[in-house]
Short mmCIF file of C-alpha atoms in Angstrom, two decimals:
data_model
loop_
_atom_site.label_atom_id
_atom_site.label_comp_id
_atom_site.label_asym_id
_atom_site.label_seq_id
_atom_site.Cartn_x
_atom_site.Cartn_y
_atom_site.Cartn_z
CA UNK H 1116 50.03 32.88 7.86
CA UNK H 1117 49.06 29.49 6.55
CA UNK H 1118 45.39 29.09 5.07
CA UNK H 1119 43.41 25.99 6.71
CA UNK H 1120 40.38 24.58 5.30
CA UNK H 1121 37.04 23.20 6.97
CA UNK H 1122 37.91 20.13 7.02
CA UNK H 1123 41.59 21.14 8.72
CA UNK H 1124 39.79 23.15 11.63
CA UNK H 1125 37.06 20.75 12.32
CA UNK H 1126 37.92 18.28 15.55
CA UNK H 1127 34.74 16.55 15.58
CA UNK H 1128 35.13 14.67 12.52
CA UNK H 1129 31.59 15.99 11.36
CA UNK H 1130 32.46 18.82 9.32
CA UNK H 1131 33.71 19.35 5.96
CA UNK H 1132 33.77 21.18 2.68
CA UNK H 1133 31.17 20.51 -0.05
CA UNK H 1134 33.88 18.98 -2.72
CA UNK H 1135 32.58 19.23 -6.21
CA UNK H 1136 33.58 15.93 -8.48
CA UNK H 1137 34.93 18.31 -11.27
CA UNK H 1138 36.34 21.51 -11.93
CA UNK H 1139 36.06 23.37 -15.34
CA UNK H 1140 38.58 25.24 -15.02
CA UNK H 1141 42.05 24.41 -13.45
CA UNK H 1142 44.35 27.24 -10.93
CA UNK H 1143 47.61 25.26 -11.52
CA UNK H 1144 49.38 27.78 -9.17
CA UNK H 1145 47.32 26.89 -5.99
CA UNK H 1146 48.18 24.46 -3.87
CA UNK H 1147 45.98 21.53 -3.77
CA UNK H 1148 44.28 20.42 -0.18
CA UNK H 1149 43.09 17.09 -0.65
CA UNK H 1150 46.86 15.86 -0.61
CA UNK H 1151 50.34 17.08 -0.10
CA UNK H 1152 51.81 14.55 -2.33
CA UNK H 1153 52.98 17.90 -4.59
CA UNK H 1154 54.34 19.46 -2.04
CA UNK H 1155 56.88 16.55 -0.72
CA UNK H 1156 57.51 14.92 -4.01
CA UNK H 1157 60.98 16.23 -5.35
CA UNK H 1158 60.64 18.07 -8.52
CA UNK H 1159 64.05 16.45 -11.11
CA UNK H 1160 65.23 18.55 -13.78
CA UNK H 1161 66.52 17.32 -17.49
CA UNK H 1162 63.21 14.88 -17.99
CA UNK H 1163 60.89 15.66 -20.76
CA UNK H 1164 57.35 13.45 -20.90
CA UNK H 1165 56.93 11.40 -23.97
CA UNK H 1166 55.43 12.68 -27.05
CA UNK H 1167 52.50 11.38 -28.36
CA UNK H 1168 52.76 10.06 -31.90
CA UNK H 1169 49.38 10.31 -32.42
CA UNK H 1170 48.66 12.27 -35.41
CA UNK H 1171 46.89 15.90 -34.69
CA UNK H 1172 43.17 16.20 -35.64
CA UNK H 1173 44.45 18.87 -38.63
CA UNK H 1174 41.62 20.05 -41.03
CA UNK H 1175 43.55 20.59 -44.25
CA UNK H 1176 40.45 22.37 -46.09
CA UNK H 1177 39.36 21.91 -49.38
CA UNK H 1178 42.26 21.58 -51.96
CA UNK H 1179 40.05 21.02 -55.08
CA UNK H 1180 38.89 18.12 -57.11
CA UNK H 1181 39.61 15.12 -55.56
CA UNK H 1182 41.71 12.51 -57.87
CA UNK H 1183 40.16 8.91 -57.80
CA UNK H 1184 43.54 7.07 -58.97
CA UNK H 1185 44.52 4.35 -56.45
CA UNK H 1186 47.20 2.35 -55.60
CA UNK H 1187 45.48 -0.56 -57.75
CA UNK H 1188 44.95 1.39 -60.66
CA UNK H 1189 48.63 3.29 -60.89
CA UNK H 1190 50.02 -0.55 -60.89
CA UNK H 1191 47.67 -2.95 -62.84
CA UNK H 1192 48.59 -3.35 -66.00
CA UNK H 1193 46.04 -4.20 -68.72
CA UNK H 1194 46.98 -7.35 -71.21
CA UNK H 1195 45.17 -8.46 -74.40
CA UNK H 1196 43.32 -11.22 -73.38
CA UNK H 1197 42.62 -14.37 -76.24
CA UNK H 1198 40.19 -17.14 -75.70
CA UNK H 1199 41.54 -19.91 -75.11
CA UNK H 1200 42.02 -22.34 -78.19
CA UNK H 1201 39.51 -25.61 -77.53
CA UNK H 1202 40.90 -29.09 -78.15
CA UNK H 1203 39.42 -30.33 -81.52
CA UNK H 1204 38.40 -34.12 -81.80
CA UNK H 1205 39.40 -36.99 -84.03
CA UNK H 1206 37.93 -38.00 -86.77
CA UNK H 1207 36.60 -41.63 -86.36
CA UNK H 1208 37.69 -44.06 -88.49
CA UNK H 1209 36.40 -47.96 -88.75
CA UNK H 1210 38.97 -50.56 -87.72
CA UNK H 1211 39.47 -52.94 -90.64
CA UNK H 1212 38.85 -56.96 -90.09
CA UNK H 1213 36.15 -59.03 -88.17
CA UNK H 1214 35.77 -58.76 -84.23
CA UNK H 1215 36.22 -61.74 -82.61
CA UNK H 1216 33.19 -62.52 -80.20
CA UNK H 1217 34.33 -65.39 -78.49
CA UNK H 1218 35.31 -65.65 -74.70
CA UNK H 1219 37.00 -68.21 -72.05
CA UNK H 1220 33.43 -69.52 -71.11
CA UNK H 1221 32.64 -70.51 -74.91
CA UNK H 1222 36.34 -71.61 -75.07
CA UNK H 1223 35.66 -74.03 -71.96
CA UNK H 1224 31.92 -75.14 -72.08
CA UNK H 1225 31.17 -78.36 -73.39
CA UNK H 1226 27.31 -78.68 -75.23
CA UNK H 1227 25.78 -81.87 -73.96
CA UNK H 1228 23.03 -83.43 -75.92
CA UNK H 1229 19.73 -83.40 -73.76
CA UNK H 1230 16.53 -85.25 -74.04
CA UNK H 1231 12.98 -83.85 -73.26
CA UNK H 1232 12.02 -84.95 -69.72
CA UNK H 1233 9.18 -87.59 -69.91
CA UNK H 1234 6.54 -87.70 -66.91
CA UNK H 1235 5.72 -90.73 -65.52
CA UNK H 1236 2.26 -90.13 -65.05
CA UNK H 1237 -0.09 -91.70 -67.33
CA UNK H 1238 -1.63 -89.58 -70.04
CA UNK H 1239 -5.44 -89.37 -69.14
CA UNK H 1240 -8.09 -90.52 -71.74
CA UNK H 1241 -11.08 -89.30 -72.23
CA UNK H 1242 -13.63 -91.85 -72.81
CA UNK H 1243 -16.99 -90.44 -74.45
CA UNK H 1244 -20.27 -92.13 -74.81
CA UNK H 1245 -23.28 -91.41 -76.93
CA UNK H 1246 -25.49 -92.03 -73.89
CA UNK H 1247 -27.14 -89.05 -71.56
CA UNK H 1248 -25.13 -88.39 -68.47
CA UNK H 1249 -27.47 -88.68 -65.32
CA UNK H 1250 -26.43 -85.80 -62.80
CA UNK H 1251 -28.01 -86.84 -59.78
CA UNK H 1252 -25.47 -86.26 -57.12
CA UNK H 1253 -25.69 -88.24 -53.59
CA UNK H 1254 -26.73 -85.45 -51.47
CA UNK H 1255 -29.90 -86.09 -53.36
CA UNK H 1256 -30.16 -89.45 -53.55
CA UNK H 1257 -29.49 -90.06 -49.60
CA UNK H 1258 -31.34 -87.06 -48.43
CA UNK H 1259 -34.83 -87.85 -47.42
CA UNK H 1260 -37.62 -84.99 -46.60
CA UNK H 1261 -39.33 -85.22 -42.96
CA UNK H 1262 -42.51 -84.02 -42.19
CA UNK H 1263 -41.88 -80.46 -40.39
CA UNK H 1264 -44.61 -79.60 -37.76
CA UNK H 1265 -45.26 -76.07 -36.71
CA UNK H 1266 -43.09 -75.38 -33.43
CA UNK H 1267 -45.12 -74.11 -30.03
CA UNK H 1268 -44.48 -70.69 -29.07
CA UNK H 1269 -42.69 -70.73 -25.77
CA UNK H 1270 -43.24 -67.00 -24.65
CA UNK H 1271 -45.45 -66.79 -21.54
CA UNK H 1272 -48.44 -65.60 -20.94
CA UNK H 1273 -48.78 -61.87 -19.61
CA UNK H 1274 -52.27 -61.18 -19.27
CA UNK H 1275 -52.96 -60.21 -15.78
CA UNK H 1276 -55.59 -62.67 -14.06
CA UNK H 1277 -57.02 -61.20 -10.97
CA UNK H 1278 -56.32 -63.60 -8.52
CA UNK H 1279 -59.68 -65.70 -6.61
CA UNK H 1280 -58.19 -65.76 -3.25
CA UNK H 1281 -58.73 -63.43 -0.63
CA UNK H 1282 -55.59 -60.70 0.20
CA UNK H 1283 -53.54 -62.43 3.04
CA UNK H 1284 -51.26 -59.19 3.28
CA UNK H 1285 -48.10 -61.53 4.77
CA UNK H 1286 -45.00 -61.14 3.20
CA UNK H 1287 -41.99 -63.91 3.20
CA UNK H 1288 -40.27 -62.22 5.52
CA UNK H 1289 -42.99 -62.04 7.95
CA UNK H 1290 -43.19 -65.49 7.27
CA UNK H 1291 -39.70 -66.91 7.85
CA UNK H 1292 -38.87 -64.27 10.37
CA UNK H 1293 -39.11 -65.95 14.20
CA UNK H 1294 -38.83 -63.35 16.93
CA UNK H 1295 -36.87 -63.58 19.48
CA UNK H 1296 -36.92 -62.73 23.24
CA UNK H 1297 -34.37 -59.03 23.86
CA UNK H 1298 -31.79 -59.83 26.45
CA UNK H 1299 -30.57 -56.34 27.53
CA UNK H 1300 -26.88 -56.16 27.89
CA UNK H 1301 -24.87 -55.70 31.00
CA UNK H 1302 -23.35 -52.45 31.63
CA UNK H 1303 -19.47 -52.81 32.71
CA UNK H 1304 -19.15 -49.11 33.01
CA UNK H 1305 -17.94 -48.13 36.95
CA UNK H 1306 -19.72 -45.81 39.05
CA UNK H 1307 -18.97 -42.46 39.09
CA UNK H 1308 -19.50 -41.93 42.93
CA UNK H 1309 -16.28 -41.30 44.60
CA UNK H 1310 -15.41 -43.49 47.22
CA UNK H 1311 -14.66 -42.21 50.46
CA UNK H 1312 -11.96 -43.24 52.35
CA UNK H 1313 -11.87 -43.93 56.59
CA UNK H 1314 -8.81 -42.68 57.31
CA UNK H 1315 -7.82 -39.55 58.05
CA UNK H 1316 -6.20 -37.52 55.45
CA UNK H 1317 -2.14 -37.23 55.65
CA UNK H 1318 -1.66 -33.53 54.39
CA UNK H 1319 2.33 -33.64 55.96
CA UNK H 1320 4.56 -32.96 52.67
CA UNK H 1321 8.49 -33.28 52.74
CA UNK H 1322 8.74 -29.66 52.45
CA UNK H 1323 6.73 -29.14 55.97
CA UNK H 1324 8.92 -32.75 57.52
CA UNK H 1325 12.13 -31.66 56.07
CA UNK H 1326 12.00 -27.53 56.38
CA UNK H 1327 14.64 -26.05 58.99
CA UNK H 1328 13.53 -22.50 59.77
CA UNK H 1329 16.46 -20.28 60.64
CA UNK H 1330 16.45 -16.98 61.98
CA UNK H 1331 16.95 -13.99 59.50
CA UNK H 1332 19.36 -11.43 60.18
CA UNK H 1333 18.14 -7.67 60.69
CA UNK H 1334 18.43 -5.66 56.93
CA UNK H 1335 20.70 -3.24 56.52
CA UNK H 1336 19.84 -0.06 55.90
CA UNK H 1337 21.79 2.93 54.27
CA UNK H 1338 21.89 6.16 55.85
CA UNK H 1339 20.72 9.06 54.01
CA UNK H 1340 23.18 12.11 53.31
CA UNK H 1341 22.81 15.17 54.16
CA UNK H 1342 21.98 18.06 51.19
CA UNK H 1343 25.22 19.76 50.77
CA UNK H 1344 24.70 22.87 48.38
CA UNK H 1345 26.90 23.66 46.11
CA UNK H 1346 29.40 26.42 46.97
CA UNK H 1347 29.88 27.47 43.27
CA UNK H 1348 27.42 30.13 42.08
CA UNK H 1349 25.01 28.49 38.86
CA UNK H 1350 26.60 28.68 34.93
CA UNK H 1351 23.11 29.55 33.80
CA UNK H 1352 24.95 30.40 30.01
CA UNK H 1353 23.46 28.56 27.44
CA UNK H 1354 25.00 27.74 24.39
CA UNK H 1355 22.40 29.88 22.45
CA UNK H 1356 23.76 33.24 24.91
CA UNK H 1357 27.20 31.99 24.38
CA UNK H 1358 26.94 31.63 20.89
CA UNK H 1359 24.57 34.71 19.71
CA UNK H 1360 26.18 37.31 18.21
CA UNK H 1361 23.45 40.42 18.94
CA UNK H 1362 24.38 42.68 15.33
CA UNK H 1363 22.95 45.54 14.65
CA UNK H 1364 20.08 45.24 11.59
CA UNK H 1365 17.19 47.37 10.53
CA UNK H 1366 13.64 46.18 10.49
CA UNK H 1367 12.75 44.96 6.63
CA UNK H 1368 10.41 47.60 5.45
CA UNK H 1369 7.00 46.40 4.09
CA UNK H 1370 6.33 47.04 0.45
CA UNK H 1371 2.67 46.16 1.19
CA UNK H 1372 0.32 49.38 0.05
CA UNK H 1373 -1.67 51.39 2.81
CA UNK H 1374 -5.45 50.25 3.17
CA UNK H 1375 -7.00 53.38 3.41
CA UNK H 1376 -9.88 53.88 1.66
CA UNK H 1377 -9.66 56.09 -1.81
CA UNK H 1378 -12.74 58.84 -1.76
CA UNK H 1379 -13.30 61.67 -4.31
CA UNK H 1380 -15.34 65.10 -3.99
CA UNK H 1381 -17.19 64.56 -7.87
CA UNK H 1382 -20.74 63.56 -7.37
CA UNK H 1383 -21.46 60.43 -8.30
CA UNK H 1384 -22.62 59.34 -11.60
CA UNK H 1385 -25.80 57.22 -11.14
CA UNK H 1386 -26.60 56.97 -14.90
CA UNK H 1387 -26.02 53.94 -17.00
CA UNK H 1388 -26.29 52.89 -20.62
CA UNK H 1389 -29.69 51.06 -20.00
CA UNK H 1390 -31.13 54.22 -18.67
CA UNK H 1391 -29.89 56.51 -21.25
CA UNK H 1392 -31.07 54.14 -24.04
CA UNK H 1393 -34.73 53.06 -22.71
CA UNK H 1394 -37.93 54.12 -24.10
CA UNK H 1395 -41.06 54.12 -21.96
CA UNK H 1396 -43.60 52.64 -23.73
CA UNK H 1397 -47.64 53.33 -22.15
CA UNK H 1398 -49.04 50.17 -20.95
CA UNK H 1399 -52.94 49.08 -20.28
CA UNK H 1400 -54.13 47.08 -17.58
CA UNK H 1401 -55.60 44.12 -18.42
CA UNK H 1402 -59.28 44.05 -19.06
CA UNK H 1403 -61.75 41.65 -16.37
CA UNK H 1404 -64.29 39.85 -18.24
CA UNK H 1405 -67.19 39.44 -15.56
CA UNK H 1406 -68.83 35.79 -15.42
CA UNK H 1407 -72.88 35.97 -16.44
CA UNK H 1408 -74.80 35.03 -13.93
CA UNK H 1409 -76.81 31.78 -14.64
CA UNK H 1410 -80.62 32.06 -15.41
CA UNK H 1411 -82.87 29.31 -15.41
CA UNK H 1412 -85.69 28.54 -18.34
CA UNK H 1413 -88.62 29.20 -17.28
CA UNK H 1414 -90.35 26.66 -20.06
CA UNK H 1415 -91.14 23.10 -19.40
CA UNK H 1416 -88.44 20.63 -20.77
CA UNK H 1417 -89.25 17.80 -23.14
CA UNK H 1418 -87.49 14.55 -22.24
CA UNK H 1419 -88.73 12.62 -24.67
CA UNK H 1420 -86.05 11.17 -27.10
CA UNK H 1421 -86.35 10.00 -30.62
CA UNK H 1422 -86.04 6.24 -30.02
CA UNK H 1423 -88.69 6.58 -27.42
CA UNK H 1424 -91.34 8.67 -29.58
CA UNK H 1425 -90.77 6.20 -33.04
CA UNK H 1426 -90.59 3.18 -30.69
CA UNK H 1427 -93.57 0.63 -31.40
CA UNK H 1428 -94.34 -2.28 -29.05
CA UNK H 1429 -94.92 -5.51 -30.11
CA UNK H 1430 -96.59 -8.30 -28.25
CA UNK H 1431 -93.69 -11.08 -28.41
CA UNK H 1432 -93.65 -14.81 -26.18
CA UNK H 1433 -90.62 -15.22 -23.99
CA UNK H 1434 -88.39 -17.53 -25.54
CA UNK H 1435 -88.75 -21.22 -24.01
CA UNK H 1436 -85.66 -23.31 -23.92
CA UNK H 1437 -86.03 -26.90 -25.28
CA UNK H 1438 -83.10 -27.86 -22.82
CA UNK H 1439 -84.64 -30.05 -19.66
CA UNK H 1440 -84.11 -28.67 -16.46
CA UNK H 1441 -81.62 -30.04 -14.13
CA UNK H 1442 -83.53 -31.50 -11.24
CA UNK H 1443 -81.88 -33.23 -8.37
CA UNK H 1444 -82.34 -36.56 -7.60
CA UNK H 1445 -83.14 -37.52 -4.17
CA UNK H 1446 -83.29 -40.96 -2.75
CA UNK H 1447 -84.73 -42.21 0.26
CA UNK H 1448 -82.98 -45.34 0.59
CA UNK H 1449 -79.73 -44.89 3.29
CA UNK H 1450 -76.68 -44.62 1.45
CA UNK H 1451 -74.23 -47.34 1.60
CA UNK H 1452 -70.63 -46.31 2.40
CA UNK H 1453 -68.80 -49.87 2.53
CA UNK H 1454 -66.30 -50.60 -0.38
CA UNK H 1455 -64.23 -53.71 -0.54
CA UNK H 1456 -60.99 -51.94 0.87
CA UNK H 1457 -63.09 -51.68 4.19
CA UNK H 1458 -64.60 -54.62 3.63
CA UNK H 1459 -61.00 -56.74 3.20
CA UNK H 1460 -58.87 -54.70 5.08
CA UNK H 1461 -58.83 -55.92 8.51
CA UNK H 1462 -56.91 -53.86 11.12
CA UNK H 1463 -53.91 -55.60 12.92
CA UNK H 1464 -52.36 -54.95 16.35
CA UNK H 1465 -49.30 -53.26 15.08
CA UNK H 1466 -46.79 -53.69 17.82
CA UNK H 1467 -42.68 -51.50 17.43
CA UNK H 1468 -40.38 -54.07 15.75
CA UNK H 1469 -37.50 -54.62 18.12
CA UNK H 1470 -33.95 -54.41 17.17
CA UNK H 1471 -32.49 -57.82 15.58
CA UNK H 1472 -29.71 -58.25 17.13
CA UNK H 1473 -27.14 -61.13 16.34
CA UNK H 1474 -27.10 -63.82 19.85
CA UNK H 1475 -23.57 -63.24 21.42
CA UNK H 1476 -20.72 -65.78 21.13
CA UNK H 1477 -19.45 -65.19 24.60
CA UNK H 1478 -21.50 -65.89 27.88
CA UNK H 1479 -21.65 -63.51 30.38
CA UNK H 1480 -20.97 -63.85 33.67
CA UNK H 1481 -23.50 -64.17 36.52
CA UNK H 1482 -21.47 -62.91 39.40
CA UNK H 1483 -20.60 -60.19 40.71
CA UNK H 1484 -17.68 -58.12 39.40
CA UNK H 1485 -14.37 -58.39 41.72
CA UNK H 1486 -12.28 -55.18 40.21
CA UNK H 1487 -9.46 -57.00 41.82
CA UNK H 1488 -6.09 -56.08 39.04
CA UNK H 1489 -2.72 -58.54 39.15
CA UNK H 1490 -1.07 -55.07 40.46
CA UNK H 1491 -3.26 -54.70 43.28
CA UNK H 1492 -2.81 -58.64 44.26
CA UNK H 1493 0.62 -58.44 43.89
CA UNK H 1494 1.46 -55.35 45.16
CA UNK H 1495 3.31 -54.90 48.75
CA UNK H 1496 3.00 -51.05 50.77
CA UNK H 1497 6.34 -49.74 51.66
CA UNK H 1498 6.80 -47.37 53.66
CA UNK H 1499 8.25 -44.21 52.47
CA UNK H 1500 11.27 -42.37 53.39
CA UNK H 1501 11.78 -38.84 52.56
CA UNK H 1502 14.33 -37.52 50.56
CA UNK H 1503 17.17 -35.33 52.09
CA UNK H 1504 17.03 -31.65 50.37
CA UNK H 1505 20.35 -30.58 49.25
CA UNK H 1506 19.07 -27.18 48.30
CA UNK H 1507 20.69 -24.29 49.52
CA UNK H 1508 19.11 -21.97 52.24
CA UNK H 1509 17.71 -18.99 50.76
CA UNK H 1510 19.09 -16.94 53.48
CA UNK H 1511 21.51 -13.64 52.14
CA UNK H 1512 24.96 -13.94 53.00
CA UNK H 1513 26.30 -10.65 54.26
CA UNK H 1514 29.26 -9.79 55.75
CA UNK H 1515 30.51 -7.04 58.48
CA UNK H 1516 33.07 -5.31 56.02
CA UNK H 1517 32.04 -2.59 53.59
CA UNK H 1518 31.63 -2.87 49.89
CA UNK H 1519 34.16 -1.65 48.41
CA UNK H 1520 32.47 0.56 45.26
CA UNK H 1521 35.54 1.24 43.35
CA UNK H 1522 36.26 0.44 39.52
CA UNK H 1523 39.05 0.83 37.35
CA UNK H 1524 37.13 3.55 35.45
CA UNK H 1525 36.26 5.70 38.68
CA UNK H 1526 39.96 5.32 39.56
CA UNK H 1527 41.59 5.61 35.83
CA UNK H 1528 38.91 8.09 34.71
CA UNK H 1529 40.59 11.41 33.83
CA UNK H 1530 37.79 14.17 33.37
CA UNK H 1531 38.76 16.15 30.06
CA UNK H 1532 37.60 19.28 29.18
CA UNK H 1533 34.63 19.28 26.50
CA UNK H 1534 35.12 21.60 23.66
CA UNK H 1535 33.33 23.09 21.14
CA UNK H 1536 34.15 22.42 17.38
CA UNK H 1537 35.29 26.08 15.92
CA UNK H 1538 33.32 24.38 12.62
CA UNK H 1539 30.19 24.40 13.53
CA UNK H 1540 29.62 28.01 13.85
CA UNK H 1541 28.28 29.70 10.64
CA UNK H 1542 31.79 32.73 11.55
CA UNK H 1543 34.35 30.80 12.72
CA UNK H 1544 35.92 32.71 15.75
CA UNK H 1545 39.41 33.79 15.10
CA UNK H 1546 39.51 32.79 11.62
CA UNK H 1547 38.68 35.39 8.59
CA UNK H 1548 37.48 33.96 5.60
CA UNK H 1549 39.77 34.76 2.09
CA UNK H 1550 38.78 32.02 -0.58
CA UNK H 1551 37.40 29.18 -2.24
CA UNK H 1552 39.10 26.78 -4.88
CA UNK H 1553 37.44 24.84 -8.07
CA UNK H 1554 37.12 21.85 -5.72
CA UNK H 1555 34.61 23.28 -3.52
CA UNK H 1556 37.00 24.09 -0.08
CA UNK H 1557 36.73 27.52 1.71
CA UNK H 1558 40.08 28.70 3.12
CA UNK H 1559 40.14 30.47 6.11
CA UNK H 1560 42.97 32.98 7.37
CA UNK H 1561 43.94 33.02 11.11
CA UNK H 1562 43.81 36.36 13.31
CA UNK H 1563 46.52 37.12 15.54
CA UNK H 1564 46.27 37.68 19.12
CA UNK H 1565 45.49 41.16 19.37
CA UNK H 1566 42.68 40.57 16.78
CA UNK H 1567 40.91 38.06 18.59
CA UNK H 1568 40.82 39.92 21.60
CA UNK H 1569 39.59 42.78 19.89
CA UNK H 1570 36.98 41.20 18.32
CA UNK H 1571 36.10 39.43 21.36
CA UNK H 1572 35.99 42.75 22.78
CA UNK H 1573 33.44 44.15 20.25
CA UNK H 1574 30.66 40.67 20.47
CA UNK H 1575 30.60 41.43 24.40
CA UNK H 1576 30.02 44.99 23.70
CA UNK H 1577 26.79 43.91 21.24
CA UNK H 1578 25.87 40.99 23.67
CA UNK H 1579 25.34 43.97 26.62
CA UNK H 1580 23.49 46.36 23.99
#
């Protein structure tokens, strides 16, 4: 019998073996399941791979002291080397004879006799006098001395002079300013009240002028069908019946210990280490001191005191103080409350300045306002014709045949049989399981006929039990 996998059996699509990305070790002599390229590929004979050339990772161990002659050293071959010889220098010797000096310039200039350049300006002479030289200079002698008076000082005076006059209390502007009558302005606003209208008011729309009414058709109504019951008795199996497989098991035992109470027959031992090791020691009560009862002297008390018995009186004055007394001064004479603020000040009429207000370019007019536009002058009333609806009625169309319901999947629909992946059941039915590989698939064997049926045979059996 062939061995199928998981992922062989499953016909959903949803099931499959857990593959593993590598395997430690390899079965060579299994077949593999993820392809059948090894099965179908022709195996030739007479063809050997290619050997590697690549020399094997040998240890050759320790093979004693290691020589440090290289290639370099076997072939160099040492030479005497002699510094080189340096090139000595000539003696210098002296040329015999005179050098000649002269050149092509000295050859070819001529010498020119040349004068001294005489200036033509005369020679100046210096004409001295036994006389004394007067050094008066003509600033001097033109400059004559003016009497200088001492200048004015032009700073002002700024020592305040109360002035003679009596406060007038008007400034310039009060002065210059000439008030002027308050024209109010004109209000252009319009009226807010609405104005009513004579005529009677037109509420005829082109939906009431140009509605045609038509007369509706009676619905049609589906008849209702009859409850037919089903003839075939109810498939009340569930998948969980179907599928349950009722084995046999015992109960897990409980490893829990029993609660009951442990009680012994030996009296119990009530004494302790602080009992055993305590010494009574005998204790007093604490003595009550009693408060004494107060008792009053029965002697007369002496309050005198020793400041009052050594005291001596003296006859002293009280002292006077030299310090006049403060006596109020009372006058009979009325007392004068005017000053010369309520003498000058003299109380004005004070009136609210009105706004200033600059006088208006444009005159106003006098008459009365016509509210008559260019639009409403112009304008001619036509009357109005109402536009022909194109809209279609909103009436259903229905007509006496019946629908027809069909589709091309009611007709072409072909009702299949649903089945049950054998995968998704933890034991697949009809399959026993042998195997897994290094790659992570389980391989499962197939039962024959009679097994199945068996078997089948058996989990009805348990299902009843």
């Amino acid at each position: 019998m062939k061995r199928l996998c998981i992922c062989e059996i499953c016909s959903c699509g949803r099931h499959r073996c857990p593959h593993r990305p590598t395997a430690l070790y390899g079965k060579p002599n299994m077949t593999c399941v993820l392809t059948e390229y090894t099965e179908k590929y022709p195996a030739y004979g007479g063809y050997n791979p290619p050997q590697s050339l690549k020399p094997k990772p040998v240890d050759h161990g320790d093979r004693g002291r290691m020589d440090g002659t290289t290639t370099f050293k076997t072939d160099f071959i040492p030479y005497v080397v002699t510094r080189r010889p340096g090139k000595q220098q000539a003696e210098y010797k002296p040329k015999p004879g005179d050098i000649d000096l002269g050149t092509t310039y000295k050859q070819h200039y001529s010498l020119y006799e040349v004068q001294p350049f005489a200036p033509s300006r005369p020679s100046e002479r210096v004409r001295a006098t036994g006389h004394k030289m007067d050094t008066v200079p003509t600033y001097k002698e033109d400059f004559r001395q003016w009497e200088m008076c001492k200048r004015e000082l032009k700073k002002p005076d700024l020592t305040y002079h109360p002035p003679d006059a009596k406060f007038d209390g008007h400034t310039t502007f009060q002065d210059d300013f000439l008030p002027r009558g308050l024209a109010p302005r004109e209000s252009f606003k319009p009226s807010s009240i609405p104005k009513m209208s004579d005529t009677p008011f037109d509420g005829v729309t082109s939906n009431q002028q140009c509605y045609v009414s038509h007369p509706l058709e009676a619905r049609w109504v589906k008849a209702p069908e009859p409850y037919k019951p089903s003839s075939q008795p109810l498939q009340d199996l569930t998948t969980n019946r179907r599928d349950y497989q009722g084995l046999p098991g015992q109960l897990p035992q409980s490893y829990k210990p029993n609660p009951g109470k442990v009680t012994s027959d030996v009296p119990f031992q009530s004494s302790t280490e602080f009992k055993e090791r305590f010494q009574q020691w005998p204790v007093s009560l604490p003595q009550l001191h009693k408060t004494l009862q107060y008792v009053s002297p029965t002697e007369h008390m002496d309050m005198s005191t020793t400041s009052g018995a050594d005291y001596v009186q003296h006859n002293i004055q009280p002292f006077i103080s030299a310090k006049p007394f403060n006596r109020p001064t009372k006058s009979s004479a009325p007392f004068q409350v005017c000053t010369t603020m309520r003498d000058d000040y003299q109380p004005w009429v004070v009136k609210r300045q009105a706004m200033i207000k600059k006088p208006e370019e444009m005159q106003r007019a006098t008459g009365r306002m016509d509210h008559l536009t260019t639009f409403k002058a112009h304008f001619t009333p036509h009357e109005l014709q109402p536009n022909v609806s194109f809209k279609p009625a909103h009436a259903p169309m229905r007509a006496d045949a019946p629908l027809e319901g069909g589709t091309m999947y009611s007709t072409e629909f072909t009702p299949k049989r649903i089945s049950v992946c054998p995968a998704s059941y933890d034991s697949l039915p009809g399959f026993v399981f042998e195997d897994s590989d290094d790659r992570g698939h389980r391989f499962y064997r197939k039962l024959p006929s009679k097994d199945m049926n068996k078997m089948a045979a058996g989990m009805a059996v348990a299902v009843v039990s």
